[in-house]
Short mmCIF file of N, CA, C and O in Angstrom, two decimals:
data_model
loop_
_atom_site.label_atom_id
_atom_site.label_comp_id
_atom_site.label_asym_id
_atom_site.label_seq_id
_atom_site.Cartn_x
_atom_site.Cartn_y
_atom_site.Cartn_z
N GLU A 1 11.67 2.90 -14.91
CA GLU A 1 12.11 4.12 -14.25
C GLU A 1 11.02 4.62 -13.32
O GLU A 1 9.84 4.44 -13.57
N VAL A 2 11.46 5.27 -12.26
CA VAL A 2 10.54 5.82 -11.27
C VAL A 2 9.97 7.13 -11.77
O VAL A 2 10.70 7.99 -12.28
N GLN A 3 8.67 7.29 -11.63
CA GLN A 3 8.01 8.56 -11.90
C GLN A 3 7.36 9.04 -10.62
O GLN A 3 6.70 8.27 -9.92
N LEU A 4 7.52 10.32 -10.32
CA LEU A 4 7.07 10.89 -9.06
C LEU A 4 6.16 12.07 -9.30
O LEU A 4 6.39 12.87 -10.21
N GLN A 5 5.14 12.19 -8.46
CA GLN A 5 4.23 13.31 -8.53
C GLN A 5 3.85 13.74 -7.12
O GLN A 5 3.29 12.95 -6.36
N ALA A 6 4.15 14.99 -6.78
CA ALA A 6 3.82 15.52 -5.47
C ALA A 6 2.51 16.29 -5.52
O ALA A 6 2.23 16.98 -6.50
N SER A 7 1.74 16.19 -4.46
CA SER A 7 0.47 16.89 -4.37
C SER A 7 0.15 17.18 -2.91
O SER A 7 0.82 16.70 -2.01
N GLY A 8 -0.90 17.95 -2.69
CA GLY A 8 -1.36 18.23 -1.34
C GLY A 8 -1.00 19.59 -0.80
O GLY A 8 -1.38 19.93 0.33
N GLY A 9 -0.30 20.38 -1.57
CA GLY A 9 0.06 21.72 -1.12
C GLY A 9 -1.15 22.63 -1.04
O GLY A 9 -2.22 22.33 -1.56
N GLY A 10 -0.95 23.75 -0.38
CA GLY A 10 -2.02 24.72 -0.23
C GLY A 10 -1.59 25.85 0.67
O GLY A 10 -0.40 25.99 0.99
N SER A 11 -2.54 26.65 1.08
CA SER A 11 -2.29 27.79 1.95
C SER A 11 -2.88 27.54 3.32
O SER A 11 -4.04 27.15 3.45
N VAL A 12 -2.07 27.75 4.35
CA VAL A 12 -2.51 27.57 5.73
C VAL A 12 -1.98 28.70 6.59
O VAL A 12 -1.03 29.39 6.21
N GLN A 13 -2.58 28.88 7.75
CA GLN A 13 -2.10 29.85 8.71
C GLN A 13 -1.03 29.23 9.60
O GLN A 13 -0.97 28.01 9.76
N ALA A 14 -0.19 30.06 10.17
CA ALA A 14 0.86 29.59 11.07
C ALA A 14 0.25 28.74 12.18
O ALA A 14 -0.78 29.09 12.75
N GLY A 15 0.90 27.62 12.47
CA GLY A 15 0.41 26.69 13.46
C GLY A 15 -0.44 25.58 12.89
O GLY A 15 -0.75 24.60 13.59
N GLY A 16 -0.80 25.70 11.63
CA GLY A 16 -1.64 24.71 11.00
C GLY A 16 -0.86 23.51 10.49
O GLY A 16 0.35 23.41 10.65
N SER A 17 -1.59 22.60 9.83
CA SER A 17 -1.00 21.36 9.33
C SER A 17 -1.40 21.09 7.89
O SER A 17 -2.46 21.53 7.43
N LEU A 18 -0.55 20.37 7.20
CA LEU A 18 -0.83 19.88 5.86
C LEU A 18 -0.20 18.50 5.71
O LEU A 18 0.79 18.20 6.37
N ARG A 19 -0.77 17.70 4.83
CA ARG A 19 -0.19 16.41 4.51
C ARG A 19 0.04 16.35 3.01
O ARG A 19 -0.90 16.40 2.22
N LEU A 20 1.29 16.24 2.63
CA LEU A 20 1.67 16.13 1.23
C LEU A 20 1.78 14.66 0.85
O LEU A 20 2.07 13.82 1.69
N SER A 21 1.57 14.37 -0.41
CA SER A 21 1.65 13.00 -0.88
C SER A 21 2.50 12.94 -2.15
O SER A 21 2.38 13.78 -3.03
N CYS A 22 3.35 11.94 -2.21
CA CYS A 22 4.19 11.70 -3.38
C CYS A 22 3.82 10.34 -3.96
O CYS A 22 4.01 9.31 -3.31
N VAL A 23 3.27 10.35 -5.16
CA VAL A 23 2.95 9.11 -5.85
C VAL A 23 4.20 8.62 -6.57
O VAL A 23 4.75 9.34 -7.41
N ALA A 24 4.64 7.44 -6.21
CA ALA A 24 5.88 6.89 -6.76
C ALA A 24 5.57 5.62 -7.56
O ALA A 24 5.46 4.53 -6.99
N SER A 25 5.44 5.75 -8.85
CA SER A 25 5.21 4.61 -9.71
C SER A 25 6.54 4.01 -10.14
O SER A 25 7.51 4.74 -10.39
N GLY A 26 6.58 2.69 -10.22
CA GLY A 26 7.81 2.02 -10.60
C GLY A 26 8.84 1.92 -9.50
O GLY A 26 9.98 1.57 -9.77
N PHE A 27 8.43 2.23 -8.27
CA PHE A 27 9.37 2.20 -7.16
C PHE A 27 9.50 0.79 -6.59
O PHE A 27 8.53 0.06 -6.47
N SER A 28 10.72 0.44 -6.21
CA SER A 28 11.00 -0.84 -5.56
C SER A 28 12.10 -0.63 -4.53
O SER A 28 12.66 0.46 -4.41
N ARG A 29 12.40 -1.70 -3.79
CA ARG A 29 13.46 -1.61 -2.78
C ARG A 29 14.80 -1.22 -3.40
O ARG A 29 15.64 -0.62 -2.73
N GLY A 30 14.99 -1.57 -4.65
CA GLY A 30 16.23 -1.23 -5.32
C GLY A 30 16.44 0.26 -5.53
O GLY A 30 17.55 0.68 -5.85
N ASP A 31 15.39 1.04 -5.35
CA ASP A 31 15.49 2.49 -5.50
C ASP A 31 16.02 3.16 -4.24
O ASP A 31 16.13 4.39 -4.20
N ASP A 32 16.32 2.38 -3.23
CA ASP A 32 16.97 2.81 -1.99
C ASP A 32 16.10 3.64 -1.05
O ASP A 32 15.81 3.22 0.07
N ALA A 33 15.71 4.82 -1.48
CA ALA A 33 14.99 5.70 -0.57
C ALA A 33 14.18 6.74 -1.35
O ALA A 33 14.41 6.97 -2.53
N ILE A 34 13.25 7.35 -0.64
CA ILE A 34 12.50 8.48 -1.17
C ILE A 34 12.63 9.61 -0.18
O ILE A 34 12.58 9.39 1.04
N ALA A 35 12.80 10.81 -0.69
CA ALA A 35 13.01 11.97 0.16
C ALA A 35 12.13 13.13 -0.27
O ALA A 35 11.66 13.20 -1.41
N TRP A 36 11.92 14.02 0.68
CA TRP A 36 11.26 15.29 0.41
C TRP A 36 12.26 16.42 0.51
O TRP A 36 13.05 16.49 1.47
N PHE A 37 12.22 17.29 -0.48
CA PHE A 37 13.02 18.50 -0.50
C PHE A 37 12.08 19.69 -0.62
O PHE A 37 10.91 19.54 -0.97
N ARG A 38 12.62 20.87 -0.36
CA ARG A 38 11.84 22.07 -0.58
C ARG A 38 12.75 23.20 -1.03
O ARG A 38 13.94 23.21 -0.77
N GLN A 39 12.15 24.16 -1.71
CA GLN A 39 12.88 25.33 -2.15
C GLN A 39 12.01 26.56 -1.92
O GLN A 39 10.95 26.70 -2.54
N ALA A 40 12.48 27.42 -1.04
CA ALA A 40 11.78 28.67 -0.74
C ALA A 40 12.18 29.72 -1.76
O ALA A 40 13.24 29.62 -2.39
N PRO A 41 11.35 30.74 -1.93
CA PRO A 41 11.68 31.80 -2.89
C PRO A 41 13.04 32.42 -2.62
O PRO A 41 13.33 32.84 -1.51
N GLY A 42 13.88 32.45 -3.64
CA GLY A 42 15.20 33.06 -3.52
C GLY A 42 16.21 32.26 -2.73
O GLY A 42 17.31 32.78 -2.48
N LYS A 43 15.89 31.03 -2.36
CA LYS A 43 16.81 30.22 -1.56
C LYS A 43 17.14 28.91 -2.26
O LYS A 43 16.47 28.50 -3.20
N GLU A 44 18.19 28.25 -1.78
CA GLU A 44 18.61 26.98 -2.35
C GLU A 44 17.69 25.85 -1.89
O GLU A 44 17.01 25.95 -0.87
N ARG A 45 17.71 24.78 -2.66
CA ARG A 45 16.94 23.60 -2.32
C ARG A 45 17.44 23.00 -1.01
O ARG A 45 18.65 22.92 -0.77
N GLU A 46 16.52 22.57 -0.16
CA GLU A 46 16.84 22.01 1.15
C GLU A 46 16.23 20.62 1.29
O GLU A 46 15.03 20.44 1.09
N GLY A 47 17.04 19.63 1.65
CA GLY A 47 16.53 18.31 1.95
C GLY A 47 15.95 18.29 3.35
O GLY A 47 16.61 18.72 4.30
N ILE A 48 14.73 17.78 3.51
CA ILE A 48 14.06 17.87 4.81
C ILE A 48 13.70 16.53 5.43
O ILE A 48 13.64 16.42 6.65
N ALA A 49 13.43 15.51 4.62
CA ALA A 49 13.04 14.22 5.18
C ALA A 49 13.32 13.11 4.19
O ALA A 49 13.17 13.28 2.99
N CYS A 50 13.71 11.95 4.71
CA CYS A 50 14.03 10.79 3.88
C CYS A 50 13.55 9.53 4.58
O CYS A 50 13.60 9.44 5.81
N ILE A 51 13.09 8.56 3.79
CA ILE A 51 12.74 7.25 4.33
C ILE A 51 13.33 6.18 3.41
O ILE A 51 13.20 6.26 2.19
N ASP A 52 14.00 5.18 4.02
CA ASP A 52 14.61 4.14 3.22
C ASP A 52 13.71 2.90 3.17
O ASP A 52 12.66 2.87 3.81
N PRO A 53 14.08 1.87 2.39
CA PRO A 53 13.19 0.71 2.24
C PRO A 53 12.90 -0.04 3.54
O PRO A 53 11.91 -0.78 3.61
N THR A 54 13.73 0.12 4.57
CA THR A 54 13.49 -0.53 5.85
C THR A 54 12.59 0.29 6.76
O THR A 54 12.21 -0.17 7.84
N GLY A 55 12.25 1.50 6.35
CA GLY A 55 11.44 2.38 7.16
C GLY A 55 12.23 3.36 8.01
O GLY A 55 11.63 4.15 8.74
N ARG A 56 13.53 3.29 7.94
CA ARG A 56 14.36 4.23 8.69
C ARG A 56 14.21 5.63 8.11
O ARG A 56 14.19 5.81 6.90
N THR A 57 14.12 6.61 8.99
CA THR A 57 13.89 7.99 8.56
C THR A 57 15.03 8.90 9.00
O THR A 57 15.71 8.66 10.00
N ILE A 58 15.21 9.96 8.23
CA ILE A 58 16.19 10.99 8.52
C ILE A 58 15.50 12.33 8.33
O ILE A 58 14.77 12.52 7.35
N TYR A 59 15.73 13.27 9.24
CA TYR A 59 15.12 14.58 9.15
C TYR A 59 16.16 15.68 9.29
O TYR A 59 17.12 15.55 10.05
N ALA A 60 15.92 16.77 8.59
CA ALA A 60 16.72 17.95 8.79
C ALA A 60 16.33 18.60 10.11
O ALA A 60 15.17 18.51 10.54
N ASP A 61 17.28 19.25 10.75
CA ASP A 61 17.01 19.89 12.03
C ASP A 61 15.89 20.92 11.95
O ASP A 61 15.17 21.15 12.92
N THR A 62 15.75 21.54 10.81
CA THR A 62 14.76 22.59 10.64
C THR A 62 13.32 22.08 10.74
O THR A 62 12.41 22.86 11.01
N VAL A 63 13.11 20.78 10.53
CA VAL A 63 11.76 20.23 10.56
C VAL A 63 11.60 19.11 11.58
O VAL A 63 10.47 18.65 11.81
N LYS A 64 12.68 18.67 12.20
CA LYS A 64 12.62 17.56 13.16
C LYS A 64 11.64 17.87 14.29
O LYS A 64 11.68 18.95 14.88
N GLY A 65 10.78 16.92 14.57
CA GLY A 65 9.78 17.10 15.61
C GLY A 65 8.48 17.69 15.13
O GLY A 65 7.48 17.63 15.84
N ARG A 66 8.49 18.24 13.92
CA ARG A 66 7.28 18.84 13.36
C ARG A 66 6.76 18.08 12.14
O ARG A 66 5.56 17.99 11.94
N PHE A 67 7.67 17.53 11.35
CA PHE A 67 7.31 16.82 10.12
C PHE A 67 7.54 15.33 10.30
O PHE A 67 8.48 14.91 10.99
N THR A 68 6.72 14.53 9.66
CA THR A 68 6.87 13.08 9.67
C THR A 68 6.74 12.55 8.25
O THR A 68 5.79 12.88 7.55
N ILE A 69 7.70 11.72 7.84
CA ILE A 69 7.64 11.10 6.52
C ILE A 69 7.10 9.68 6.68
O ILE A 69 7.53 8.94 7.58
N ILE A 70 6.17 9.30 5.83
CA ILE A 70 5.46 8.03 5.95
C ILE A 70 5.41 7.33 4.60
O ILE A 70 4.97 7.92 3.61
N HIS A 71 5.85 6.08 4.54
CA HIS A 71 5.81 5.29 3.32
C HIS A 71 4.59 4.38 3.35
O HIS A 71 4.50 3.50 4.20
N ASP A 72 3.67 4.60 2.43
CA ASP A 72 2.47 3.79 2.32
C ASP A 72 2.63 2.87 1.12
O ASP A 72 2.42 3.27 -0.03
N ASN A 73 3.01 1.62 1.38
CA ASN A 73 3.26 0.68 0.29
C ASN A 73 2.00 0.34 -0.50
O ASN A 73 2.07 0.14 -1.71
N ALA A 74 0.87 0.28 0.18
CA ALA A 74 -0.39 -0.07 -0.49
C ALA A 74 -0.78 0.96 -1.54
O ALA A 74 -1.32 0.61 -2.59
N LYS A 75 -0.52 2.21 -1.25
CA LYS A 75 -0.87 3.29 -2.16
C LYS A 75 0.29 3.71 -3.06
O LYS A 75 0.11 4.56 -3.93
N ASN A 76 1.44 3.13 -2.83
CA ASN A 76 2.65 3.54 -3.55
C ASN A 76 2.92 5.03 -3.39
O ASN A 76 3.25 5.73 -4.35
N THR A 77 2.76 5.50 -2.17
CA THR A 77 3.01 6.90 -1.88
C THR A 77 3.97 7.04 -0.72
O THR A 77 4.09 6.16 0.13
N VAL A 78 4.65 8.17 -0.69
CA VAL A 78 5.40 8.60 0.47
C VAL A 78 4.83 9.95 0.87
O VAL A 78 4.91 10.91 0.10
N ASP A 79 4.25 10.01 2.05
CA ASP A 79 3.58 11.21 2.50
C ASP A 79 4.47 12.00 3.45
O ASP A 79 5.38 11.47 4.09
N LEU A 80 4.19 13.28 3.53
CA LEU A 80 4.88 14.15 4.48
C LEU A 80 3.82 14.86 5.30
O LEU A 80 3.11 15.73 4.79
N GLN A 81 3.71 14.47 6.57
CA GLN A 81 2.80 15.13 7.49
C GLN A 81 3.52 16.31 8.11
O GLN A 81 4.55 16.14 8.76
N MET A 82 2.98 17.49 7.92
CA MET A 82 3.62 18.71 8.39
C MET A 82 2.73 19.37 9.44
O MET A 82 1.60 19.75 9.15
N ASN A 83 3.25 19.49 10.64
CA ASN A 83 2.54 20.11 11.74
C ASN A 83 3.27 21.36 12.20
O ASN A 83 4.44 21.56 11.90
N SER A 84 2.57 22.19 12.94
CA SER A 84 3.14 23.43 13.48
C SER A 84 3.84 24.24 12.41
O SER A 84 4.96 24.73 12.59
N LEU A 85 3.18 24.39 11.30
CA LEU A 85 3.77 25.11 10.17
C LEU A 85 4.00 26.57 10.50
O LEU A 85 3.20 27.21 11.19
N GLN A 86 5.10 27.09 10.00
CA GLN A 86 5.49 28.47 10.20
C GLN A 86 5.74 29.13 8.86
O GLN A 86 5.97 28.46 7.86
N PRO A 87 5.72 30.46 8.81
CA PRO A 87 5.94 31.15 7.53
C PRO A 87 7.24 30.74 6.84
O PRO A 87 7.27 30.71 5.60
N GLU A 88 8.27 30.41 7.59
CA GLU A 88 9.53 30.00 6.99
C GLU A 88 9.45 28.64 6.30
O GLU A 88 10.38 28.24 5.60
N ASP A 89 8.35 27.93 6.48
CA ASP A 89 8.13 26.67 5.78
C ASP A 89 7.56 26.88 4.39
O ASP A 89 7.42 25.91 3.63
N THR A 90 7.21 28.10 4.07
CA THR A 90 6.69 28.41 2.75
C THR A 90 7.72 28.05 1.68
O THR A 90 8.85 28.53 1.72
N ALA A 91 7.33 27.21 0.75
CA ALA A 91 8.26 26.73 -0.27
C ALA A 91 7.51 25.84 -1.25
O ALA A 91 6.36 25.45 -1.02
N VAL A 92 8.18 25.53 -2.35
CA VAL A 92 7.73 24.48 -3.23
C VAL A 92 8.36 23.18 -2.74
O VAL A 92 9.58 23.10 -2.58
N TYR A 93 7.55 22.17 -2.51
CA TYR A 93 8.02 20.90 -1.98
C TYR A 93 8.10 19.85 -3.08
O TYR A 93 7.18 19.71 -3.88
N TYR A 94 9.20 19.12 -3.11
CA TYR A 94 9.46 18.11 -4.13
C TYR A 94 9.76 16.76 -3.48
O TYR A 94 10.38 16.71 -2.42
N CYS A 95 9.36 15.69 -4.13
CA CYS A 95 9.81 14.38 -3.71
C CYS A 95 10.82 13.85 -4.72
O CYS A 95 10.82 14.22 -5.89
N ALA A 96 11.71 12.99 -4.23
CA ALA A 96 12.80 12.49 -5.05
C ALA A 96 13.10 11.03 -4.71
O ALA A 96 12.87 10.59 -3.59
N ALA A 97 13.64 10.31 -5.69
CA ALA A 97 13.99 8.91 -5.50
C ALA A 97 15.30 8.60 -6.20
O ALA A 97 15.79 9.39 -7.01
N GLY A 98 15.86 7.44 -5.89
CA GLY A 98 17.09 7.02 -6.52
C GLY A 98 18.35 7.52 -5.84
O GLY A 98 19.43 7.53 -6.45
N GLY A 99 18.23 7.94 -4.60
CA GLY A 99 19.37 8.37 -3.82
C GLY A 99 19.23 7.85 -2.40
O GLY A 99 18.52 6.88 -2.14
N TYR A 100 19.91 8.52 -1.48
CA TYR A 100 19.84 8.10 -0.09
C TYR A 100 20.19 9.25 0.84
O TYR A 100 21.13 10.01 0.57
N GLY A 101 19.48 9.36 1.93
CA GLY A 101 19.79 10.33 2.96
C GLY A 101 19.45 11.75 2.56
O GLY A 101 18.66 12.01 1.65
N LEU A 102 20.05 12.68 3.28
CA LEU A 102 19.85 14.10 3.06
C LEU A 102 21.19 14.81 3.09
O LEU A 102 22.10 14.40 3.81
N PRO A 103 21.31 15.89 2.32
CA PRO A 103 22.57 16.65 2.38
C PRO A 103 22.68 17.45 3.67
O PRO A 103 21.67 17.87 4.24
N ARG A 104 23.89 17.64 4.13
CA ARG A 104 24.21 18.49 5.27
C ARG A 104 23.50 18.09 6.57
O ARG A 104 23.15 18.96 7.37
N VAL A 105 23.30 16.82 6.76
CA VAL A 105 22.77 16.30 8.01
C VAL A 105 23.92 15.69 8.80
O VAL A 105 24.63 14.82 8.30
N LYS A 106 24.12 16.13 10.03
CA LYS A 106 25.24 15.69 10.84
C LYS A 106 25.24 14.18 11.03
O LYS A 106 24.24 13.61 11.48
N GLY A 107 26.37 13.55 10.67
CA GLY A 107 26.52 12.12 10.84
C GLY A 107 25.76 11.27 9.84
O GLY A 107 25.72 10.04 9.98
N GLY A 108 25.17 11.89 8.85
CA GLY A 108 24.35 11.18 7.90
C GLY A 108 25.09 10.79 6.63
O GLY A 108 26.24 11.15 6.41
N VAL A 109 24.39 10.03 5.81
CA VAL A 109 24.89 9.61 4.52
C VAL A 109 24.03 10.27 3.44
O VAL A 109 22.81 10.33 3.57
N TYR A 110 24.68 10.76 2.40
CA TYR A 110 23.93 11.38 1.32
C TYR A 110 24.42 10.91 -0.04
O TYR A 110 25.60 11.02 -0.35
N VAL A 111 23.50 10.38 -0.81
CA VAL A 111 23.73 10.03 -2.21
C VAL A 111 22.69 10.79 -3.01
O VAL A 111 21.49 10.69 -2.73
N GLN A 112 23.14 11.54 -3.99
CA GLN A 112 22.23 12.39 -4.76
C GLN A 112 21.11 11.61 -5.41
O GLN A 112 21.30 10.48 -5.88
N TYR A 113 19.94 12.21 -5.43
CA TYR A 113 18.76 11.57 -6.01
C TYR A 113 18.72 11.77 -7.52
O TYR A 113 19.08 12.84 -8.02
N LYS A 114 18.29 10.74 -8.21
CA LYS A 114 18.28 10.76 -9.67
C LYS A 114 16.92 11.10 -10.27
O LYS A 114 16.85 11.63 -11.38
N SER A 115 15.85 10.79 -9.56
CA SER A 115 14.50 11.01 -10.07
C SER A 115 13.78 12.04 -9.23
O SER A 115 13.78 11.97 -8.00
N TRP A 116 13.15 12.99 -9.90
CA TRP A 116 12.46 14.09 -9.22
C TRP A 116 11.06 14.28 -9.77
O TRP A 116 10.83 14.15 -10.97
N GLY A 117 10.15 14.63 -8.88
CA GLY A 117 8.79 14.94 -9.30
C GLY A 117 8.58 16.44 -9.42
O GLY A 117 9.46 17.24 -9.08
N GLN A 118 7.44 16.80 -9.92
CA GLN A 118 7.04 18.20 -9.95
C GLN A 118 6.69 18.64 -8.53
O GLN A 118 6.22 17.87 -7.72
N GLY A 119 6.93 19.89 -8.23
CA GLY A 119 6.70 20.39 -6.90
C GLY A 119 5.25 20.74 -6.62
O GLY A 119 4.44 20.90 -7.52
N THR A 120 4.94 20.85 -5.32
CA THR A 120 3.65 21.32 -4.87
C THR A 120 3.89 22.48 -3.90
O THR A 120 4.74 22.39 -3.02
N LEU A 121 3.15 23.55 -4.07
CA LEU A 121 3.41 24.78 -3.32
C LEU A 121 2.71 24.77 -1.97
O LEU A 121 1.52 24.49 -1.87
N VAL A 122 3.48 25.10 -0.94
CA VAL A 122 2.95 25.28 0.41
C VAL A 122 3.19 26.73 0.82
O VAL A 122 4.32 27.21 0.77
N THR A 123 2.12 27.41 1.21
CA THR A 123 2.21 28.80 1.64
C THR A 123 1.66 28.91 3.06
O THR A 123 0.52 28.52 3.31
N VAL A 124 2.47 29.43 3.97
CA VAL A 124 2.08 29.58 5.37
C VAL A 124 2.07 31.06 5.71
O VAL A 124 3.08 31.74 5.59
N SER A 125 0.93 31.55 6.15
CA SER A 125 0.79 32.95 6.50
C SER A 125 0.86 33.14 8.01
O SER A 125 0.49 32.25 8.78
N SER A 126 1.34 34.30 8.43
CA SER A 126 1.48 34.59 9.85
C SER A 126 0.20 35.13 10.44
O SER A 126 -0.75 35.47 9.73
#
């Protein structure tokens, strides 16, 4: 079974950058994809980025052009590079495996993820 652990969160000012890392042990091509989700205080969970075993990526419109998801096979990690951070990006960020795509992405495919890691908190101040 896949075990996931997210790290790299912290506090930054608006316009700053952070790189989150998801350690994925037991992951293989058969696990389809790894995705990043986030949940802001008082709001529902939002899927923001996904990468499949071929390297194809999918992004939510809210982060497209600012965030990049990167699969590092050597380290068994999937990283999320976040640039131009804004206060609305403040959330607990989670990585997930065992599904595909992102929910509510136009023209996309979504299969619910089965494995979830613990979240890492990102706080962006104005």
